[in-house]
JSON list of C-alpha atoms in Angstrom, two decimals:
[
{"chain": "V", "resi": 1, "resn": "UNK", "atom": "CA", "xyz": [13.47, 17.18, 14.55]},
{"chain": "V", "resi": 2, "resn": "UNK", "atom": "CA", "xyz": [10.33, 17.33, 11.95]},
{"chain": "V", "resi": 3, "resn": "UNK", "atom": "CA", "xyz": [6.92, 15.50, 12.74]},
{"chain": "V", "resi": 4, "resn": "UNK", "atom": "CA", "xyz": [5.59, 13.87, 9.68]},
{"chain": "V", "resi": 5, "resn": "UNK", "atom": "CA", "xyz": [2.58, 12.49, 9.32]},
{"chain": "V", "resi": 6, "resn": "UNK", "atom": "CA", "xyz": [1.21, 10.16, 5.90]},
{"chain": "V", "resi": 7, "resn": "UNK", "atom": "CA", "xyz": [-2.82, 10.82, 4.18]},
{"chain": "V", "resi": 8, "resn": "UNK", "atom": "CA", "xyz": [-2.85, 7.46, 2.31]},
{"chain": "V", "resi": 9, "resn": "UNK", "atom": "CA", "xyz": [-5.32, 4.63, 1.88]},
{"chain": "V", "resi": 10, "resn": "UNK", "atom": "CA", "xyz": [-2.71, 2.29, 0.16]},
{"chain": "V", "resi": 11, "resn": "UNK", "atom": "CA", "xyz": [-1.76, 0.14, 2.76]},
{"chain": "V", "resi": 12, "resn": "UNK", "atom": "CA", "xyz": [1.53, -0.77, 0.99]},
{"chain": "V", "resi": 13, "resn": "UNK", "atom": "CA", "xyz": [2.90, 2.83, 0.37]},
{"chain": "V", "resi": 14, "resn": "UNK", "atom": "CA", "xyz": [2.28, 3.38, 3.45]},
{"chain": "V", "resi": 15, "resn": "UNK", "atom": "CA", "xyz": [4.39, 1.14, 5.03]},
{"chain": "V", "resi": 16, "resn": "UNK", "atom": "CA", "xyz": [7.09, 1.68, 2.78]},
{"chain": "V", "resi": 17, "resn": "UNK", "atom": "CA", "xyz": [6.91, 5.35, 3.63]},
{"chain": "V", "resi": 18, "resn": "UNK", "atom": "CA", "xyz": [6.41, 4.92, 7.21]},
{"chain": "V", "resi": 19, "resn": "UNK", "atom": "CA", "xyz": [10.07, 2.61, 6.97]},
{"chain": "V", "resi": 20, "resn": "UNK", "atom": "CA", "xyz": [11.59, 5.03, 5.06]},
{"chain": "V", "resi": 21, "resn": "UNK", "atom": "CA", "xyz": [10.91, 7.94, 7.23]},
{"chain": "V", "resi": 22, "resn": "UNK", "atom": "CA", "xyz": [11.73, 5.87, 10.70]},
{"chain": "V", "resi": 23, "resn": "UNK", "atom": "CA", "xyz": [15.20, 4.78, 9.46]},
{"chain": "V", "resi": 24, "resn": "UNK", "atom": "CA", "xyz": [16.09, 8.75, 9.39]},
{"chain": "V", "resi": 25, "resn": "UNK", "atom": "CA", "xyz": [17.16, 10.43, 12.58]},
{"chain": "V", "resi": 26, "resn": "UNK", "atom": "CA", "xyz": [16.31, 13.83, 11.67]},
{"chain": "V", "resi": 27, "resn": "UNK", "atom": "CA", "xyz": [12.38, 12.92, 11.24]},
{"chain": "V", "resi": 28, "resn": "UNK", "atom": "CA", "xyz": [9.86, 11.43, 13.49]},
{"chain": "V", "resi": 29, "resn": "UNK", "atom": "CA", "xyz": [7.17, 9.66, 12.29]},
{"chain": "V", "resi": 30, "resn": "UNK", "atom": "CA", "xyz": [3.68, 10.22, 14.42]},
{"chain": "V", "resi": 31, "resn": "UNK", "atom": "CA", "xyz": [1.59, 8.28, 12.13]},
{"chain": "V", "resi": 32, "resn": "UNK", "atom": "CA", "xyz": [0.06, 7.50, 8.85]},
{"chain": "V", "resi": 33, "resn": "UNK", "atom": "CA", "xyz": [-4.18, 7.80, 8.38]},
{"chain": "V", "resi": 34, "resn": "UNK", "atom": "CA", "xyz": [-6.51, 7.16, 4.87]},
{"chain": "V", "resi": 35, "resn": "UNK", "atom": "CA", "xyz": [-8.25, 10.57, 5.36]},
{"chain": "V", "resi": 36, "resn": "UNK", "atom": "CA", "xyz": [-7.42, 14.06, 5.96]},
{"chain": "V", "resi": 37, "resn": "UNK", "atom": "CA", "xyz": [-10.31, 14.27, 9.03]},
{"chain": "V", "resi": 38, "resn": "UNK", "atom": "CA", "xyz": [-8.06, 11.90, 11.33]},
{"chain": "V", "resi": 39, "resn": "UNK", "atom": "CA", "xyz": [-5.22, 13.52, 11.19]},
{"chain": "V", "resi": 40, "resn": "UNK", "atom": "CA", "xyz": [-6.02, 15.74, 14.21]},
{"chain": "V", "resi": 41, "resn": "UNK", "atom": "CA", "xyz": [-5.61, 11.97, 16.28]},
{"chain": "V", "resi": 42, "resn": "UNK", "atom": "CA", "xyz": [-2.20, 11.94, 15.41]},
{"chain": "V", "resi": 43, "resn": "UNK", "atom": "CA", "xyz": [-1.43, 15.09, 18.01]},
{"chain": "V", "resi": 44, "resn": "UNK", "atom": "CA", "xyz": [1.39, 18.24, 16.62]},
{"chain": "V", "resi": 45, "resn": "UNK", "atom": "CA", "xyz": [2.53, 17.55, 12.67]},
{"chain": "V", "resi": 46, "resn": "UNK", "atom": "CA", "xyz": [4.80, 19.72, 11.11]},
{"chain": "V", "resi": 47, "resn": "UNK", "atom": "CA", "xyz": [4.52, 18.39, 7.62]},
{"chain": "V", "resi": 48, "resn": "UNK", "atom": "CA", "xyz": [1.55, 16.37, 6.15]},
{"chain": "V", "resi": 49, "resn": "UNK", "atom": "CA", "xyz": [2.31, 14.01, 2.95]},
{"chain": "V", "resi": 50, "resn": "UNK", "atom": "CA", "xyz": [-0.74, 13.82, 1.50]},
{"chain": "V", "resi": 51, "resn": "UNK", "atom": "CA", "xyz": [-1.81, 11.68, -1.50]},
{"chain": "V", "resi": 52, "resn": "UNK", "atom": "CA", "xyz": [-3.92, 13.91, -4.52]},
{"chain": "V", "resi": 53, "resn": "UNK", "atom": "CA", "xyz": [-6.38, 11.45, -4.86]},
{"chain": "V", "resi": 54, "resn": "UNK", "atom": "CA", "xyz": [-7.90, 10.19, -1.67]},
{"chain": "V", "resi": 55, "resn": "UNK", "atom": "CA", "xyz": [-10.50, 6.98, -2.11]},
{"chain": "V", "resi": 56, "resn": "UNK", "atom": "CA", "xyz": [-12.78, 8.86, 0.00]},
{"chain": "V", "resi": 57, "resn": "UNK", "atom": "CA", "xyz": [-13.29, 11.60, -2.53]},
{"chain": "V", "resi": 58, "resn": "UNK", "atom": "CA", "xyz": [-12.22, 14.78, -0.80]},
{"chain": "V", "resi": 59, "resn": "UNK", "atom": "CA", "xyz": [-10.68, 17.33, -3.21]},
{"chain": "V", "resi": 60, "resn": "UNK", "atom": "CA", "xyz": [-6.88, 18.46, -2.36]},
{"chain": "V", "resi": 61, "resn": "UNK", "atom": "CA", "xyz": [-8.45, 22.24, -1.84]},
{"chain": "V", "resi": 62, "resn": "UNK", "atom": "CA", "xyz": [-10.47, 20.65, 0.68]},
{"chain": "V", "resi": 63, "resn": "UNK", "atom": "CA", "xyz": [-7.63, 18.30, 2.25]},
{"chain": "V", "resi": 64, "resn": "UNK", "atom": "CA", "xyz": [-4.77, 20.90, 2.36]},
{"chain": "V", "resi": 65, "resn": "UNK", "atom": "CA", "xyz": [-7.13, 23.60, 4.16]},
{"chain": "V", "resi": 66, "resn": "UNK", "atom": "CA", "xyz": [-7.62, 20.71, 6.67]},
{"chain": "V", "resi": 67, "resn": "UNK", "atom": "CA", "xyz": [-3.98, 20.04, 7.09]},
{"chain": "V", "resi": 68, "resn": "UNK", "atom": "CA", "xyz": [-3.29, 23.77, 7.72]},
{"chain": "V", "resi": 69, "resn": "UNK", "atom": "CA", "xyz": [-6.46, 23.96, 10.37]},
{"chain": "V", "resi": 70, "resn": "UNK", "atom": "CA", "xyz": [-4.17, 21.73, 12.49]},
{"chain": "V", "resi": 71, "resn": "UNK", "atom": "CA", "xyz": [-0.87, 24.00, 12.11]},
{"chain": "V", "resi": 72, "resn": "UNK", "atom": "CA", "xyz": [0.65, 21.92, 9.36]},
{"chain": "V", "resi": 73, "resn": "UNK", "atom": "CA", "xyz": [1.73, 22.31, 5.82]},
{"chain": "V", "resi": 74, "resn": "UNK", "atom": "CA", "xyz": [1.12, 19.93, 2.59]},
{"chain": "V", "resi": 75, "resn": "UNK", "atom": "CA", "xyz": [3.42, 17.73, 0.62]},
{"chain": "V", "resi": 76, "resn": "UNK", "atom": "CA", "xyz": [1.34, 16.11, -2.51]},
{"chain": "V", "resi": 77, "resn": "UNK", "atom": "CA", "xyz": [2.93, 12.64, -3.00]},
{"chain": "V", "resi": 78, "resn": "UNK", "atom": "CA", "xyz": [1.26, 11.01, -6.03]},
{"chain": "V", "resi": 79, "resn": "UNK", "atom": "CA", "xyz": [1.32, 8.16, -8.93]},
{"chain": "V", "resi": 80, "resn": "UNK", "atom": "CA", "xyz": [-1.62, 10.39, -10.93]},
{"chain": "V", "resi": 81, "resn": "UNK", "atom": "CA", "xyz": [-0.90, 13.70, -13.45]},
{"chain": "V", "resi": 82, "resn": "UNK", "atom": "CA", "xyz": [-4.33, 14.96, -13.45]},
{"chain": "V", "resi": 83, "resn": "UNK", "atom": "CA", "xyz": [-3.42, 18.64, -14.43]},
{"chain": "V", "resi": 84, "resn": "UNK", "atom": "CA", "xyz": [-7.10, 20.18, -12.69]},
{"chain": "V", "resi": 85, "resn": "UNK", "atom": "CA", "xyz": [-6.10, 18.26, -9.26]},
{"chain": "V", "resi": 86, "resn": "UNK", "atom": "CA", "xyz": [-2.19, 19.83, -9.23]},
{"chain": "V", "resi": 87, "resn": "UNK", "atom": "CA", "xyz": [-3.40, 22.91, -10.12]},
{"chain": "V", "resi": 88, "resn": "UNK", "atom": "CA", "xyz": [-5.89, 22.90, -7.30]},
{"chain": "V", "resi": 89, "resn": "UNK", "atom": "CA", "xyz": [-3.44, 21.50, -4.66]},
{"chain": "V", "resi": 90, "resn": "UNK", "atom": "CA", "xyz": [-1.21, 24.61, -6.05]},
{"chain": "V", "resi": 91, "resn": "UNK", "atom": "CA", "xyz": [-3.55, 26.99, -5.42]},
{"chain": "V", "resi": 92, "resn": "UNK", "atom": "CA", "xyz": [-4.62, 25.79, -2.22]},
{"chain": "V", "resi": 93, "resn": "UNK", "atom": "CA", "xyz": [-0.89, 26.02, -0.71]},
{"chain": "V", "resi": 94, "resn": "UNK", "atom": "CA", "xyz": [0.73, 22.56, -1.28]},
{"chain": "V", "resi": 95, "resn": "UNK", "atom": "CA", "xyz": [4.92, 23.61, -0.79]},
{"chain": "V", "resi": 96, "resn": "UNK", "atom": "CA", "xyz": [5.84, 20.44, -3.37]},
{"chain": "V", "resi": 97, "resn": "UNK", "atom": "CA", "xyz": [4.77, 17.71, -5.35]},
{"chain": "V", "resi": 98, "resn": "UNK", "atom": "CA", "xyz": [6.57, 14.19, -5.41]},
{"chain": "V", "resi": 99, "resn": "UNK", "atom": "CA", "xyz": [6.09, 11.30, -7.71]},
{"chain": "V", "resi": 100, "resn": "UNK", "atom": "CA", "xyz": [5.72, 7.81, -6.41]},
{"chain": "V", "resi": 101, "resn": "UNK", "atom": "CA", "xyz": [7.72, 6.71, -8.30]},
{"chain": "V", "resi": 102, "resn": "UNK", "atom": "CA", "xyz": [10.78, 8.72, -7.44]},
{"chain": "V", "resi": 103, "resn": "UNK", "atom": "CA", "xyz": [13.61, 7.56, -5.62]},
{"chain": "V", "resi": 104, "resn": "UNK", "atom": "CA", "xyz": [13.98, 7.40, -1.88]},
{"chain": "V", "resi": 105, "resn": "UNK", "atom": "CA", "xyz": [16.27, 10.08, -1.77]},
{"chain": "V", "resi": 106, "resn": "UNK", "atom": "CA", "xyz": [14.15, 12.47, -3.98]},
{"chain": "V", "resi": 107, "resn": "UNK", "atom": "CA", "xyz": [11.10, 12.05, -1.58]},
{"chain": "V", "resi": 108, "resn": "UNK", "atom": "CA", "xyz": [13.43, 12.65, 1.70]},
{"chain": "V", "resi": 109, "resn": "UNK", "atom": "CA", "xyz": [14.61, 15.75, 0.34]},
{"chain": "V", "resi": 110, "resn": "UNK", "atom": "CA", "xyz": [11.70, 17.28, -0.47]},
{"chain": "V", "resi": 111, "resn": "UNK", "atom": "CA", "xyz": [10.39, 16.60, 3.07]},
{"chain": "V", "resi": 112, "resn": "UNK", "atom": "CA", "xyz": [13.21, 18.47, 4.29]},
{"chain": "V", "resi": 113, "resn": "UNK", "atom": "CA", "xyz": [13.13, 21.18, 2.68]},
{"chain": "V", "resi": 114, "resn": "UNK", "atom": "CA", "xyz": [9.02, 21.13, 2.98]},
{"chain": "V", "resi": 115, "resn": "UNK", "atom": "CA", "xyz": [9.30, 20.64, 6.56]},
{"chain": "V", "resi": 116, "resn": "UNK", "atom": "CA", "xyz": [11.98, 24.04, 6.72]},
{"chain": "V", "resi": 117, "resn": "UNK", "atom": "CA", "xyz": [9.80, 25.45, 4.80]},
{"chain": "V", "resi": 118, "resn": "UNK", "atom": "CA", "xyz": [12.20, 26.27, 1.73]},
{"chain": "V", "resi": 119, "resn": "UNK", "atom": "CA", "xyz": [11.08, 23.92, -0.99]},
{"chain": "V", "resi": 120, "resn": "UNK", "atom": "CA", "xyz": [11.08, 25.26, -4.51]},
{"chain": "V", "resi": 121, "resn": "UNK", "atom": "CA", "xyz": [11.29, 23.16, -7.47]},
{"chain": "V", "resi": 122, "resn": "UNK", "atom": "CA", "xyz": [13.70, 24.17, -10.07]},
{"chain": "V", "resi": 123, "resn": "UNK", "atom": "CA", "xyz": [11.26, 22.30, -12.65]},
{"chain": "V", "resi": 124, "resn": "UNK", "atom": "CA", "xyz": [8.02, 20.37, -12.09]},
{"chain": "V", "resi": 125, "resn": "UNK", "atom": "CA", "xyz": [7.58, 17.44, -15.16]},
{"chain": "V", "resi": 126, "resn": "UNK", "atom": "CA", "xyz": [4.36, 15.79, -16.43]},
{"chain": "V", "resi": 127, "resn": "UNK", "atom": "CA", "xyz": [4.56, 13.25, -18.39]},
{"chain": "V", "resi": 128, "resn": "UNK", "atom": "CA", "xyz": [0.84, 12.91, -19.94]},
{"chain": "V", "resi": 129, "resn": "UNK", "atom": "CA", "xyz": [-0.83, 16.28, -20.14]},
{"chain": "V", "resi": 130, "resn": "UNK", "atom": "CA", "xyz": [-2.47, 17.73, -23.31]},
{"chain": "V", "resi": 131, "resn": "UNK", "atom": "CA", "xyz": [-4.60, 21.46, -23.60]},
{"chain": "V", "resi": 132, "resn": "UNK", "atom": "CA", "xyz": [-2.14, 22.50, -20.76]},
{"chain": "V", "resi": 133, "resn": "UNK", "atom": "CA", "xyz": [-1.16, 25.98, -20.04]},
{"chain": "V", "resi": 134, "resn": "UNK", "atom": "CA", "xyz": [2.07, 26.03, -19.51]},
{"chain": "V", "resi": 135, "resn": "UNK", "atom": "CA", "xyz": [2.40, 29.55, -18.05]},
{"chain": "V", "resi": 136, "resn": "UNK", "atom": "CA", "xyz": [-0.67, 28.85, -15.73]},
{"chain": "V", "resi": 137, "resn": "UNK", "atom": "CA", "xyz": [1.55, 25.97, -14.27]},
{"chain": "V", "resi": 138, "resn": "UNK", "atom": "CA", "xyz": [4.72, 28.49, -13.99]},
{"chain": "V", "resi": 139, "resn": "UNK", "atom": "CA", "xyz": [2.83, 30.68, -11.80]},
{"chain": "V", "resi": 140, "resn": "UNK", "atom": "CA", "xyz": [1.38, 28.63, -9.82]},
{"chain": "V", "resi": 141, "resn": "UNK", "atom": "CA", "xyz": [5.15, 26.50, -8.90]},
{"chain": "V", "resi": 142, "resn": "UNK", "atom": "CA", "xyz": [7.04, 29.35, -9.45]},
{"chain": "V", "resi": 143, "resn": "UNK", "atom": "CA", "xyz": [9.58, 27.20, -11.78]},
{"chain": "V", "resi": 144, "resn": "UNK", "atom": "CA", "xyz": [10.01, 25.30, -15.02]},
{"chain": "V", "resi": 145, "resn": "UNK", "atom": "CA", "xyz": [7.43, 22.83, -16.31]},
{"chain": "V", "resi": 146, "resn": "UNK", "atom": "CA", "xyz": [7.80, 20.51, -18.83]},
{"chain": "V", "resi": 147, "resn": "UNK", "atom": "CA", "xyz": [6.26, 17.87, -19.79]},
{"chain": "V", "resi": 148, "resn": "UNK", "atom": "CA", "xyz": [8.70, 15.44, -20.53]},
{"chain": "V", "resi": 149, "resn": "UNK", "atom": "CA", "xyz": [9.85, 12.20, -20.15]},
{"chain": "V", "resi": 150, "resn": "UNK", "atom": "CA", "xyz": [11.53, 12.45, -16.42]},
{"chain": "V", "resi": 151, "resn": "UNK", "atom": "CA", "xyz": [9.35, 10.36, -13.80]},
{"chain": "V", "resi": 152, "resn": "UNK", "atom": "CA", "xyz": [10.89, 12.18, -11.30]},
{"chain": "V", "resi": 153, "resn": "UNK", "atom": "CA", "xyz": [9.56, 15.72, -10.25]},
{"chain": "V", "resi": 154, "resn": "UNK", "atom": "CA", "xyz": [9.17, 18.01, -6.97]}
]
């Protein structure tokens, strides 16, 4: 069983994550916290879903090295496509990127495989992005990007 933890400071995604992940038996839910510097309250995580953009103003570079400080990796769940904050959670060792707006099913799976450590996207899709670099994006996912119509990607 996984321990998954939320970093958001919408009150209403959270909750709707938190009752998505406590109607699954194979995950346990330890808690959900607006920044990155309470998580270490929450006790052992395995996996971290962490929002890019954080009201408080921490960068993801500066979130996910917190999140691996307490032994845990980073899922970026987000509604935004800002192509400098991606790239940065990228570099800093995020394992997947969700959209919001994905379906319930599309956001469990990637937790799974985040939390066993085997996500890889077979194609990440933006949907607004102009002066992008296409093969800076490949390297840094290690798939296919588009940027397409699909709301869907991880």
């Amino acid at each position: 069983m996984h321990t998954i933890a939320l970093v958001e400071d919408h009150a209403l995604v959270a909750l709707g994550f938190q009752n998505l992940i406590t109607s699954q038996d194979d995950l346990t839910y330890v808690g959900g916290v607006v920044t990155v510097k309470a998580l270490p309250a929450l006790g052992k995580v395995d996996l971290v879903v962490l929002d890019l953009r954080l009201g408080d103003g921490t960068r993801p570079s500066e979130n996910i090295a917190a999140i691996h400080d307490v032994g845990a990796h980073a899922l970026i769940y987000t509604s935004g496509e800002n192509r400098a904050l991606v790239q940065e959670a990228a570099k800093a060792g995020a394992l997947g990127l969700v959209r919001k707006s994905a379906e319930p099913q599309v956001l469990l799976d990637a937790i799974r495989q985040a939390a066993n450590r085997v996500i890889r996207p077979e194609r990440v899709t933006f949907r607004h992005a102009r002066n992008t670099n296409i093969e800076e994006f490949r390297r840094y996912f290690g798939c296919e990007v588009d940027f397409g119509a699909p709301d869907n990607m991880y």
